[in-house]
PDB file of C-alpha atoms and ligand atoms in Angstrom:
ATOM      1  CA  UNK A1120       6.587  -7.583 -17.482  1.00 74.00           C
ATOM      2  CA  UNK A1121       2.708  -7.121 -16.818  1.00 92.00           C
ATOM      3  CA  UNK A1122       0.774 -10.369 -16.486  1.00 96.00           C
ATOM      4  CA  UNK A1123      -2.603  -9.102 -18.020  1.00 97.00           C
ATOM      5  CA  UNK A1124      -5.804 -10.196 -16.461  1.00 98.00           C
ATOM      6  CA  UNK A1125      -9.142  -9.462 -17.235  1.00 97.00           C
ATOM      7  CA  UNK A1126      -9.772  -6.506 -15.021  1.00 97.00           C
ATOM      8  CA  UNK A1127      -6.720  -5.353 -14.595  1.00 98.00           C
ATOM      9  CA  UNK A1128      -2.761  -6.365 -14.213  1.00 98.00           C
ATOM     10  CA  UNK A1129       0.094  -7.215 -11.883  1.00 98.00           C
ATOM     11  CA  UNK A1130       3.224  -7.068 -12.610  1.00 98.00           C
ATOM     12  CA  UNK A1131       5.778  -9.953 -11.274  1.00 98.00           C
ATOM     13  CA  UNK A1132       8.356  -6.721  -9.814  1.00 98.00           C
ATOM     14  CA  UNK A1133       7.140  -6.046  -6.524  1.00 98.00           C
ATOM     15  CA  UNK A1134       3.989  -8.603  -7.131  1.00 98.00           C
ATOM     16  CA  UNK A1135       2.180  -4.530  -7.568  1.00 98.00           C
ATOM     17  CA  UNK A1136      -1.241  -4.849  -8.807  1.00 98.00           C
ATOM     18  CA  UNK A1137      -0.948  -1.357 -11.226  1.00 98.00           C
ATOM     19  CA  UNK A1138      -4.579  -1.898 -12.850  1.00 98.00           C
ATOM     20  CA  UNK A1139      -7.883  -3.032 -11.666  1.00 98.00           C
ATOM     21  CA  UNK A1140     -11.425  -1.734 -13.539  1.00 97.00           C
ATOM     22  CA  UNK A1141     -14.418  -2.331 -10.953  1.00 93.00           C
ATOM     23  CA  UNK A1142     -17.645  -2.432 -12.116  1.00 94.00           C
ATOM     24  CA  UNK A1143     -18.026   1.135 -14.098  1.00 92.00           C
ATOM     25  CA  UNK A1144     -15.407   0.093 -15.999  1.00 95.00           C
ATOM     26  CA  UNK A1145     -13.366   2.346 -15.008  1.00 95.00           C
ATOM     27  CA  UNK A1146      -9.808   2.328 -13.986  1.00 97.00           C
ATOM     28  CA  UNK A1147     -10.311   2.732  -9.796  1.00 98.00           C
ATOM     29  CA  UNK A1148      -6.303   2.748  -9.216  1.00 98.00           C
ATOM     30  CA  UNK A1149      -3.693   6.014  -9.971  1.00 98.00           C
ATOM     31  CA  UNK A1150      -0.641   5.020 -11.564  1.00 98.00           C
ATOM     32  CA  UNK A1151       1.752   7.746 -12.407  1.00 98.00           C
ATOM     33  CA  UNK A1152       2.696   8.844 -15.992  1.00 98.00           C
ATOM     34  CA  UNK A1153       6.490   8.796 -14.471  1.00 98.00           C
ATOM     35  CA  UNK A1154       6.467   5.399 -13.056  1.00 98.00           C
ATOM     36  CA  UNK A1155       9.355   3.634 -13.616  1.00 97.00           C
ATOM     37  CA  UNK A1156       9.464  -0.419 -14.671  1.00 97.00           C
ATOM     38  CA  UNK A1157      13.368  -1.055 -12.791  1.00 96.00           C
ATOM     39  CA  UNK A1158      14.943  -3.316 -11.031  1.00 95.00           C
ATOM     40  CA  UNK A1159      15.386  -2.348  -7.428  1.00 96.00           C
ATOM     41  CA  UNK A1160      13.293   0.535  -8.254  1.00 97.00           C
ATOM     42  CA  UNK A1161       9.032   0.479  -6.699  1.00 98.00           C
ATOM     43  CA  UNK A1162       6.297   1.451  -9.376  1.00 98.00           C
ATOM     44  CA  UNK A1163       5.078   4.223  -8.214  1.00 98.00           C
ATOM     45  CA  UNK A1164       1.234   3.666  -8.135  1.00 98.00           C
ATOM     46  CA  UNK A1165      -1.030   1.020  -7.627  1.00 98.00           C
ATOM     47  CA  UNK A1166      -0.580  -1.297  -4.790  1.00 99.00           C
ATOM     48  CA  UNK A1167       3.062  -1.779  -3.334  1.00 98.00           C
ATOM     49  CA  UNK A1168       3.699  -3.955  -1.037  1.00 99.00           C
ATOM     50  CA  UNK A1169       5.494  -2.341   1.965  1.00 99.00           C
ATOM     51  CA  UNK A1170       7.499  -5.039   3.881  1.00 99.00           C
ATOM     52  CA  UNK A1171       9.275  -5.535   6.091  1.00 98.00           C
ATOM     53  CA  UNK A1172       9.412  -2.611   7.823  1.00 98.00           C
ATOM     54  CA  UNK A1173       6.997   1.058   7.106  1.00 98.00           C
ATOM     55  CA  UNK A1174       9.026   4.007   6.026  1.00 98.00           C
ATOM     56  CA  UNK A1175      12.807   4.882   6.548  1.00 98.00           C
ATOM     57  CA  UNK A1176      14.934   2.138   7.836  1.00 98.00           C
ATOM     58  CA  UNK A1177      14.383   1.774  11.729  1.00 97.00           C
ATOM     59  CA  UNK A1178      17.893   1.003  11.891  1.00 97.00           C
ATOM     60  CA  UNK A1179      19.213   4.038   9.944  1.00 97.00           C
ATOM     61  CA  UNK A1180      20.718   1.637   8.086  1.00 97.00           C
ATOM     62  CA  UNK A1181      20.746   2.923   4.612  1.00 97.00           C
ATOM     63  CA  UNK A1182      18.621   0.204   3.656  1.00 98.00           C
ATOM     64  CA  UNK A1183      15.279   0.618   1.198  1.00 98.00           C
ATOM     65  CA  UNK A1184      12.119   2.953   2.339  1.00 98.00           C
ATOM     66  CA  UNK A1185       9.254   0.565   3.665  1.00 98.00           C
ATOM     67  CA  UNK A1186      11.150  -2.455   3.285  1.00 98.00           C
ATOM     68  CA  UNK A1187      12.292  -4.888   0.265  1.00 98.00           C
ATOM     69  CA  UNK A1188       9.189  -6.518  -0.848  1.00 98.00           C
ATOM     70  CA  UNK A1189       8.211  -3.719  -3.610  1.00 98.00           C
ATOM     71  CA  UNK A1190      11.340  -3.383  -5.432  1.00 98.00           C
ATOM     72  CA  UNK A1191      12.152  -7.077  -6.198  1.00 98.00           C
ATOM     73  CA  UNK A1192      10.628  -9.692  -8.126  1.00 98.00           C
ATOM     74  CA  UNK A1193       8.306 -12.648  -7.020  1.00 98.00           C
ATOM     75  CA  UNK A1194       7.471 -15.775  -8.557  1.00 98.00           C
ATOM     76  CA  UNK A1195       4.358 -16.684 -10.103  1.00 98.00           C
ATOM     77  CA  UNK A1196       2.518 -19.477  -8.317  1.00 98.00           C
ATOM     78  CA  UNK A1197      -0.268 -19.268 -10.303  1.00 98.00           C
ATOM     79  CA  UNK A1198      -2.071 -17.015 -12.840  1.00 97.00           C
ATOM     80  CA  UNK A1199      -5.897 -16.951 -14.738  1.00 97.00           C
ATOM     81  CA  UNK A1200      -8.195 -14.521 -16.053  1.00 97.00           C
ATOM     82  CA  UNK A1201      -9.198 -13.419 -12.708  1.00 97.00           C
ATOM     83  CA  UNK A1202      -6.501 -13.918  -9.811  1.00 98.00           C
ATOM     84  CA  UNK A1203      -3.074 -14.296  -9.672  1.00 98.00           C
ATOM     85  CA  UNK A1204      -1.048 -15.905  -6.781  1.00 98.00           C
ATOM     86  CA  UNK A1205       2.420 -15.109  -6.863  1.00 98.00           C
ATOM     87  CA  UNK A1206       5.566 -15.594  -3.521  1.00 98.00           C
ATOM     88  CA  UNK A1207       8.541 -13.938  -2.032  1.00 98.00           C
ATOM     89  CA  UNK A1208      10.786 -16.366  -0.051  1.00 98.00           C
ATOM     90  CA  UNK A1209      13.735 -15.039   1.589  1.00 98.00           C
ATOM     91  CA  UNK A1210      17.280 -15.266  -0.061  1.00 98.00           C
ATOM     92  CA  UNK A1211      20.655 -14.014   0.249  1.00 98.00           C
ATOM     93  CA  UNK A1212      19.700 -10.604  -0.894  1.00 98.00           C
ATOM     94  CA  UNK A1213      17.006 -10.515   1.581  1.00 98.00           C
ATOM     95  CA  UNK A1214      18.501 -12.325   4.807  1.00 98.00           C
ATOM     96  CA  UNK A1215      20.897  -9.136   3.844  1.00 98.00           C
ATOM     97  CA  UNK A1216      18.911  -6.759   4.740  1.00 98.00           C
ATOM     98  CA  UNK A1217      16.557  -8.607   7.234  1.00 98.00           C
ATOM     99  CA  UNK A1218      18.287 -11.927   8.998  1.00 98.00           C
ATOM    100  CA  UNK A1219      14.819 -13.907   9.131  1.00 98.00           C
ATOM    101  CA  UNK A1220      13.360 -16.700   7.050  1.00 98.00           C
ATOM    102  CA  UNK A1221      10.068 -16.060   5.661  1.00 99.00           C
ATOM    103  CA  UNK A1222       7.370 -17.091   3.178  1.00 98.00           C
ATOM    104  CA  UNK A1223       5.167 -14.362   1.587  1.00 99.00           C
ATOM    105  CA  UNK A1224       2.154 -15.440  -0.080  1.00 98.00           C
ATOM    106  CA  UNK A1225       0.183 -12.956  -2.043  1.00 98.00           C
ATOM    107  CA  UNK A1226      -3.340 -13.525  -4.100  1.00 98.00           C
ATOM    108  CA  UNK A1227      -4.621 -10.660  -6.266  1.00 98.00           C
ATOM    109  CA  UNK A1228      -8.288 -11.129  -7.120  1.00 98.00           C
ATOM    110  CA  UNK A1229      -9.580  -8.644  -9.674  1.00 98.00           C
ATOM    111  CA  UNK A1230     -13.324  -8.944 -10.270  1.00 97.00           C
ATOM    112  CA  UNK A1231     -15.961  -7.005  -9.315  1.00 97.00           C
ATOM    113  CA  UNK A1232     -14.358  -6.126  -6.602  1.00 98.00           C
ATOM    114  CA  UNK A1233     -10.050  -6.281  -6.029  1.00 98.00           C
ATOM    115  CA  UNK A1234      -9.222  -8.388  -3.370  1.00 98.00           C
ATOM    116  CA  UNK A1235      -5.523  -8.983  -1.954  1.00 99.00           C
ATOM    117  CA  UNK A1236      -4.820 -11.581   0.474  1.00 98.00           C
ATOM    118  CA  UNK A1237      -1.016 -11.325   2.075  1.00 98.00           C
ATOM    119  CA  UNK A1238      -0.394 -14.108   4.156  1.00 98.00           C
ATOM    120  CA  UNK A1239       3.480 -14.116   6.166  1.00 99.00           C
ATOM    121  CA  UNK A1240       4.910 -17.000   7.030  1.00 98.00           C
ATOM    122  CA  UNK A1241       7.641 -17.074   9.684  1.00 98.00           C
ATOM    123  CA  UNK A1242      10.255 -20.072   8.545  1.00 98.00           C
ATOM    124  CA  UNK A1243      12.886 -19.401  11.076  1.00 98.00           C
ATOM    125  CA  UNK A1244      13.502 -20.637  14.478  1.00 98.00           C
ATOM    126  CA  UNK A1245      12.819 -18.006  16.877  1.00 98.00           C
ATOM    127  CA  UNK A1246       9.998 -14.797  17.093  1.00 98.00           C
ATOM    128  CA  UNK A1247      10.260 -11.831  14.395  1.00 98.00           C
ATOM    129  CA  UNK A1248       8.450  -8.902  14.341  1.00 98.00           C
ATOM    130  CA  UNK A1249       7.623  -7.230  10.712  1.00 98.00           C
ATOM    131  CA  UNK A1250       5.370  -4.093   9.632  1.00 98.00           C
ATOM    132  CA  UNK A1251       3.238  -4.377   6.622  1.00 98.00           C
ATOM    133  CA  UNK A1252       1.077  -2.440   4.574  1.00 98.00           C
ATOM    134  CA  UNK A1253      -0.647  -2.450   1.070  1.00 99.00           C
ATOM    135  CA  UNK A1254       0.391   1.021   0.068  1.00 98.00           C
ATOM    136  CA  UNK A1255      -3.055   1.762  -2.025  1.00 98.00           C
ATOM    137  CA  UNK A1256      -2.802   4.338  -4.536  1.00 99.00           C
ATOM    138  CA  UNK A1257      -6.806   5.455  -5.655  1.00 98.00           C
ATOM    139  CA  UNK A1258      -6.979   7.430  -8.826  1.00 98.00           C
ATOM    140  CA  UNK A1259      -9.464  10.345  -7.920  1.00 98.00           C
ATOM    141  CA  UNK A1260     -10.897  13.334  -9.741  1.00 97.00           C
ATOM    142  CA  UNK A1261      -9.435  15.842  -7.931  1.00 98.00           C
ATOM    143  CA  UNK A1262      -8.270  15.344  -4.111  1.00 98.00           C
ATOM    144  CA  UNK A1263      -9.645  18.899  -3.208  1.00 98.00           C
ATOM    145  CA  UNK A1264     -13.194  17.499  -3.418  1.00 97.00           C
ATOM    146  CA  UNK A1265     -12.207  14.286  -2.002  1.00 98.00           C
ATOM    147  CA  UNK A1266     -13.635  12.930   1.834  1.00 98.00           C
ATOM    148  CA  UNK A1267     -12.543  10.019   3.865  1.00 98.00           C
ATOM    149  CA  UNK A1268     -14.635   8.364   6.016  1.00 98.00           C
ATOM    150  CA  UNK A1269     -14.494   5.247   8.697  1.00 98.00           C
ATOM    151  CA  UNK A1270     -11.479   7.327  10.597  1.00 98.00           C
ATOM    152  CA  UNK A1271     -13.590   9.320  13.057  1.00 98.00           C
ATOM    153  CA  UNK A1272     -12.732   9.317  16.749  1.00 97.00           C
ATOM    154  CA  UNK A1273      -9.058   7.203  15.430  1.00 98.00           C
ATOM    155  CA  UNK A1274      -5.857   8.401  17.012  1.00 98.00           C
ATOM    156  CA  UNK A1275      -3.238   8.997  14.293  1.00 98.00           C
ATOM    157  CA  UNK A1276       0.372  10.096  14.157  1.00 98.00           C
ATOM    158  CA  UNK A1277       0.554  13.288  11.853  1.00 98.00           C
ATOM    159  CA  UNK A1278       4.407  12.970   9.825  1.00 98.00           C
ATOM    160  CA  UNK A1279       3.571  16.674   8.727  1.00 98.00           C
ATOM    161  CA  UNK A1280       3.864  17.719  12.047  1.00 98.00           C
ATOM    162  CA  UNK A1281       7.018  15.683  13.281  1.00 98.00           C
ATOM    163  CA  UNK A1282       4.923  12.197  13.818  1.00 98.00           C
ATOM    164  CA  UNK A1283       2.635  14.132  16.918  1.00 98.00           C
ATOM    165  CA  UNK A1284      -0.345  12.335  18.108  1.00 98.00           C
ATOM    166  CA  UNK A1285      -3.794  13.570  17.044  1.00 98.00           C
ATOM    167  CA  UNK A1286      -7.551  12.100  17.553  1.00 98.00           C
ATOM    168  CA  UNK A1287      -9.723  12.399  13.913  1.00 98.00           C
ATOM    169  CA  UNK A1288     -12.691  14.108  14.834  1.00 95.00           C
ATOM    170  CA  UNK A1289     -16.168  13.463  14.162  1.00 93.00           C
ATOM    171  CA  UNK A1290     -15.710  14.748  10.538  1.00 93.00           C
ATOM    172  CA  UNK A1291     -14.297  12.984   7.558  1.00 98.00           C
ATOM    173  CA  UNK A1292     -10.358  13.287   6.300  1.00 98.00           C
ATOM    174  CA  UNK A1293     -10.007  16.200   4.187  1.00 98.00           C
ATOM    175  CA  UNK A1294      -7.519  17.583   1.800  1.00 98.00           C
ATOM    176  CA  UNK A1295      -6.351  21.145   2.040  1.00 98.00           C
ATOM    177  CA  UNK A1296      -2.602  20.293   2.363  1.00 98.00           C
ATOM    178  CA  UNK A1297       0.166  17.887   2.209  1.00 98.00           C
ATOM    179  CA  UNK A1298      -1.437  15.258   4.179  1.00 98.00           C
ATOM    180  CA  UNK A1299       0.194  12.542   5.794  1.00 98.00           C
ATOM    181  CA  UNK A1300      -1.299  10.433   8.792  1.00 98.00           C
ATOM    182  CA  UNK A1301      -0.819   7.040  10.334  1.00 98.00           C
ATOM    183  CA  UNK A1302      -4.109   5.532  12.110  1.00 98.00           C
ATOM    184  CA  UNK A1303      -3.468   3.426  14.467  1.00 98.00           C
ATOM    185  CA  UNK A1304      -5.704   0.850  16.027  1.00 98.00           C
ATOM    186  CA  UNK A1305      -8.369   1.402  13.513  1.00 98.00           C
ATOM    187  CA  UNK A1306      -9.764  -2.088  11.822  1.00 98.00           C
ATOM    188  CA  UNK A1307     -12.552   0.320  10.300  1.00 98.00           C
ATOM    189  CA  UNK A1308     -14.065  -0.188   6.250  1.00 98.00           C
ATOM    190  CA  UNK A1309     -13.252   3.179   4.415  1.00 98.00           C
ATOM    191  CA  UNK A1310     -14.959   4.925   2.249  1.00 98.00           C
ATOM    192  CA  UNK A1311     -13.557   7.435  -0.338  1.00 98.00           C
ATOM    193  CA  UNK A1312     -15.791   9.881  -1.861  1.00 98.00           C
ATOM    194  CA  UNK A1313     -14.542  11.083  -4.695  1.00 96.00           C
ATOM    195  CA  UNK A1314     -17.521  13.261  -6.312  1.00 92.00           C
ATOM    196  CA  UNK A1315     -20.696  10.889  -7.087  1.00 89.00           C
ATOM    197  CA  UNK A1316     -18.170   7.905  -7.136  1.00 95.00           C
ATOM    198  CA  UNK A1317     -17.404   6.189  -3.712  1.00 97.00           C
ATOM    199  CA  UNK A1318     -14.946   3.835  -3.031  1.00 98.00           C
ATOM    200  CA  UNK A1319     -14.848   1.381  -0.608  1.00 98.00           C
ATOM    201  CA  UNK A1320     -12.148   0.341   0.987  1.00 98.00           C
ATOM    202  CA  UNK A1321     -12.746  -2.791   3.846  1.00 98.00           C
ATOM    203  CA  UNK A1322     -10.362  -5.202   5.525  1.00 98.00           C
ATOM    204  CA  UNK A1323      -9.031  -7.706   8.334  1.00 98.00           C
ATOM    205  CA  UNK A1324      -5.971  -8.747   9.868  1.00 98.00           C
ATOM    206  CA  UNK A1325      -5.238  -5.090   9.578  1.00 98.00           C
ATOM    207  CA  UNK A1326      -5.057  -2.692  12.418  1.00 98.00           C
ATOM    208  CA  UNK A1327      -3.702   0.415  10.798  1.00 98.00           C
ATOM    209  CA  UNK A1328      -4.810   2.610   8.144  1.00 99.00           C
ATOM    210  CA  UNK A1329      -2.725   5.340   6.464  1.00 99.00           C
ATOM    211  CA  UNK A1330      -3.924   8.264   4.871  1.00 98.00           C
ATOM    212  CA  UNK A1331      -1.545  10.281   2.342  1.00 99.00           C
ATOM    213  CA  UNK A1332      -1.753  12.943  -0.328  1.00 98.00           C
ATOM    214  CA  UNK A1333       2.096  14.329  -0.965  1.00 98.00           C
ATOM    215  CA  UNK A1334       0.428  17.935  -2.287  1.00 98.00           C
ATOM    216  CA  UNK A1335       2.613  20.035  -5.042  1.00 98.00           C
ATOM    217  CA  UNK A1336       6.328  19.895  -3.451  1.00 98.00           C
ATOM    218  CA  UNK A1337       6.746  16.763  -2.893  1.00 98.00           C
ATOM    219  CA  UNK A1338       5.030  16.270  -6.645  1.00 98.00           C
ATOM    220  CA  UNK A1339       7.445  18.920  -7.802  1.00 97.00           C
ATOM    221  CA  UNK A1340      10.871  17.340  -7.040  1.00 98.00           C
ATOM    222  CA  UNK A1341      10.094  13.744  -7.364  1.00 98.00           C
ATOM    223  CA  UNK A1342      11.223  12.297 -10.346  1.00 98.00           C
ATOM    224  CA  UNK A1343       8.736   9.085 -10.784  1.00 98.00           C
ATOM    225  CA  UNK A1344       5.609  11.825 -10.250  1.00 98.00           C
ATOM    226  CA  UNK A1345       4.174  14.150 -12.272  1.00 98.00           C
ATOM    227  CA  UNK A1346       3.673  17.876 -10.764  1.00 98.00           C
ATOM    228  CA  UNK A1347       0.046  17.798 -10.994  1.00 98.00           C
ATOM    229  CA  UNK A1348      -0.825  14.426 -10.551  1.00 98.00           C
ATOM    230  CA  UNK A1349      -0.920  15.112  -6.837  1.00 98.00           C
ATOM    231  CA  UNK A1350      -4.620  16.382  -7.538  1.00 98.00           C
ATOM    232  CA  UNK A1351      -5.552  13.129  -9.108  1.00 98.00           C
ATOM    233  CA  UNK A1352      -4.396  10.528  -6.102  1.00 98.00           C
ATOM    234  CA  UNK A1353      -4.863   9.489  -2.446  1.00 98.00           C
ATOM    235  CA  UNK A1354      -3.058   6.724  -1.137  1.00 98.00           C
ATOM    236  CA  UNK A1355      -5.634   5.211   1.847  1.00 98.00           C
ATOM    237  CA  UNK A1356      -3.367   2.111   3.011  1.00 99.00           C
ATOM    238  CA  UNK A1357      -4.016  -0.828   4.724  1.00 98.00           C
ATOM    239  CA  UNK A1358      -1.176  -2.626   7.247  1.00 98.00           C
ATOM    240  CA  UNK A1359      -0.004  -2.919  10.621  1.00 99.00           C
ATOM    241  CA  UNK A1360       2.702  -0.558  11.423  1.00 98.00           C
ATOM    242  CA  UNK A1361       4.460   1.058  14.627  1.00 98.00           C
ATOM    243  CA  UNK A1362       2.363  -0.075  18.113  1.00 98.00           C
ATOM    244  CA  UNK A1363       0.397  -2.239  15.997  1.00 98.00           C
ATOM    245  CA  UNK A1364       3.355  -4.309  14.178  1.00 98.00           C
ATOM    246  CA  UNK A1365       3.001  -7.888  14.163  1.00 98.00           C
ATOM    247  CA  UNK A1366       5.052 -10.468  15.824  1.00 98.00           C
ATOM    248  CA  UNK A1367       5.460 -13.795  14.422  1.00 98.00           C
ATOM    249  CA  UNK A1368       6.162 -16.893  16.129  1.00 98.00           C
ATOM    250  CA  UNK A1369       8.277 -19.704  14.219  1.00 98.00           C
ATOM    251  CA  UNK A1370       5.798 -21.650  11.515  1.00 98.00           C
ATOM    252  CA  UNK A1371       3.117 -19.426  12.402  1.00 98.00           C
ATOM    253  CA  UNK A1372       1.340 -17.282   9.627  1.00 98.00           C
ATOM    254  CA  UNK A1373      -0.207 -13.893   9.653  1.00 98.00           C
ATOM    255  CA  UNK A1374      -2.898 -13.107   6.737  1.00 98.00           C
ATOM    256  CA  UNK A1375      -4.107  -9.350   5.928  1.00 98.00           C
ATOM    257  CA  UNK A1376      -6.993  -8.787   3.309  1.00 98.00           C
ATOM    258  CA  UNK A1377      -8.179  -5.838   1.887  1.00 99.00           C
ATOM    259  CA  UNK A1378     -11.497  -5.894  -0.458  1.00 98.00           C
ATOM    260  CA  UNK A1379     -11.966  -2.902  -2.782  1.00 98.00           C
ATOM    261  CA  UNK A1380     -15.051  -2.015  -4.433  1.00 98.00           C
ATOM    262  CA  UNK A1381     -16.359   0.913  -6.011  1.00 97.00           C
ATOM    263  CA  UNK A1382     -19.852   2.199  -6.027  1.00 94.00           C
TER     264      UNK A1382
HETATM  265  O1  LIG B 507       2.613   6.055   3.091  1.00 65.18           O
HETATM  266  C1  LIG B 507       2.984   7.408   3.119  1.00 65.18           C
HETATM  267  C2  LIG B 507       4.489   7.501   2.966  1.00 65.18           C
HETATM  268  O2  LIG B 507       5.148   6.893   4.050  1.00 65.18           O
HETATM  269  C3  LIG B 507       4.868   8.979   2.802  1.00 65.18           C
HETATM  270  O3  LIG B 507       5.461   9.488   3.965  1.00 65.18           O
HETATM  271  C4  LIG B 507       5.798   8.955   1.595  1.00 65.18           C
HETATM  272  O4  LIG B 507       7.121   8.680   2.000  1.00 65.18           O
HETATM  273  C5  LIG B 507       5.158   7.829   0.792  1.00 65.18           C
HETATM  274  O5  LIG B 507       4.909   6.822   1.767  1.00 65.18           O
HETATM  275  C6  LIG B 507       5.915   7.366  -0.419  1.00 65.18           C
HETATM  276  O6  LIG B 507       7.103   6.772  -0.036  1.00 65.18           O
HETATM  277  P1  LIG B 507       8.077   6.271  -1.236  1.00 65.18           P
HETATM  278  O7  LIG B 507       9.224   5.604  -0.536  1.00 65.18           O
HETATM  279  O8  LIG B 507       7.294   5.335  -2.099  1.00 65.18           O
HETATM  280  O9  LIG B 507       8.441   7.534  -2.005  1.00 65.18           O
END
């Protein structure tokens, strides 16, 4: 269930924004034609919420790919034609998976430019660390033509080429291959040029950045993805993961924001 806003919509599963129209009008986020709208299950597109851990369960575990937050429902705090504020507080299901008590609060802003505020709560007694990232899926005309810049000089861990450390050069993030890179230490704005259309991609409270295009075999055997659509997506995501994780002291908060505009 969708809660339609002006520009855009959310939907309460996973609190993922799956719509937002900047200023051209035009739709700015990918969202596949496969995506599926189930419980337990992330949308594939838009903006999931990765929490609390980044990819494959640190503990080898068997528990969910980057975390819990995406594939379960939050509440609705609040909702206009313009923002939506909706919360994740821990439960059974979650102290599960993740013994710690928490309060996420998460405020979707879709105007002339998207905004998303995450701010973390830690309710327990004692210190937990937690990775996080806004797992940004841009619609694009065709990732072959697309450049990424901010990146330059940024150490990143490459997962194509078993999670080795690399420097970006001077030259912006291209796309020739399945690409797949984690930035680390990077607080740097984005920009995505896609053609004549840029997109902008700034933030704080955020000190990694995560670059990923799946290319055509990954498209091929994944079920919630369309074989092509690899051309018409890049995910540029915005978190704190591995070295630059956050740790969380009892009633303290931690707040990320991401602003996305399109020129
Ligand atoms: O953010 C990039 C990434 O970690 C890729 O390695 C790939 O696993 C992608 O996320 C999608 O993960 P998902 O669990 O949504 O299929």
């Amino acid at each position: 269930m969708a809660i339609e806003l002006d520009r855009g919509e959310i939907h309460r599963h996973g609190a993922t924004v799956t719509d937002w129209r900047g200023p051209d009008g035009e739709p700015a986020l990918f969202l596949s034609e496969r995506a599926r709208f189930e419980p337990d299950v992330p949308i594939r597109g838009g903006v999931p919420i990765v929490f609390p851990w980044f990819g494959p369960d640190p503990e080898h575990r068997g528990r969910p790919a980057h975390g819990f937050a995406r594939r379960m429902p939050w509440r609705v705090c609040r909702a206009d034609a313009d923002e939506a504020v909706l919360e994740l507080v821990d439960s059974e299901e979650t102290r599960a998976l993740w013994p710690h008590r928490f309060r996420i609060e998460y405020r979707a802003s879709l105007s002339d430019e998207l905004e998303l505020e995450i701010c973390v709560e830690n309710r327990g007694e004692a210190p937990f660390p937690f990775e996080s990232a806004l797992h940004t899926y841009f619609r694009v005309s065709d990732v072959r033509r697309c450049l990424v810049y901010g990146l330059e000089g940024a150490r990143y861990l490459d997962k194509t080429r078993g999670q080795a450390s690399f420097t970006q050069g001077e030259a912006a993030v291209r796309f020739i291959e399945e690409t797949d890179r984690t930035y680390l230490g990077t607080e740097s704005t984005c920009r995505i040029e896609d053609g004549n259309r840029v997109i902008v991609v700034r933030k704080s409270g955020s000190r990694s950045t995560i670059v990923w295009n799946p290319w055509r075999d990954w498209a091929a055997r994944t079920v919630d993805f369309g074989d092509d659509e690899w051309e018409r997506m890049v995910c540029v995501e915005s978190g704190n993961v591995g070295v630059d994780a956050v740790t969380l002291s009892p009633g303290a908060q931690h707040r990320m924001t991401v602003r996305i505009g399109v020129q």
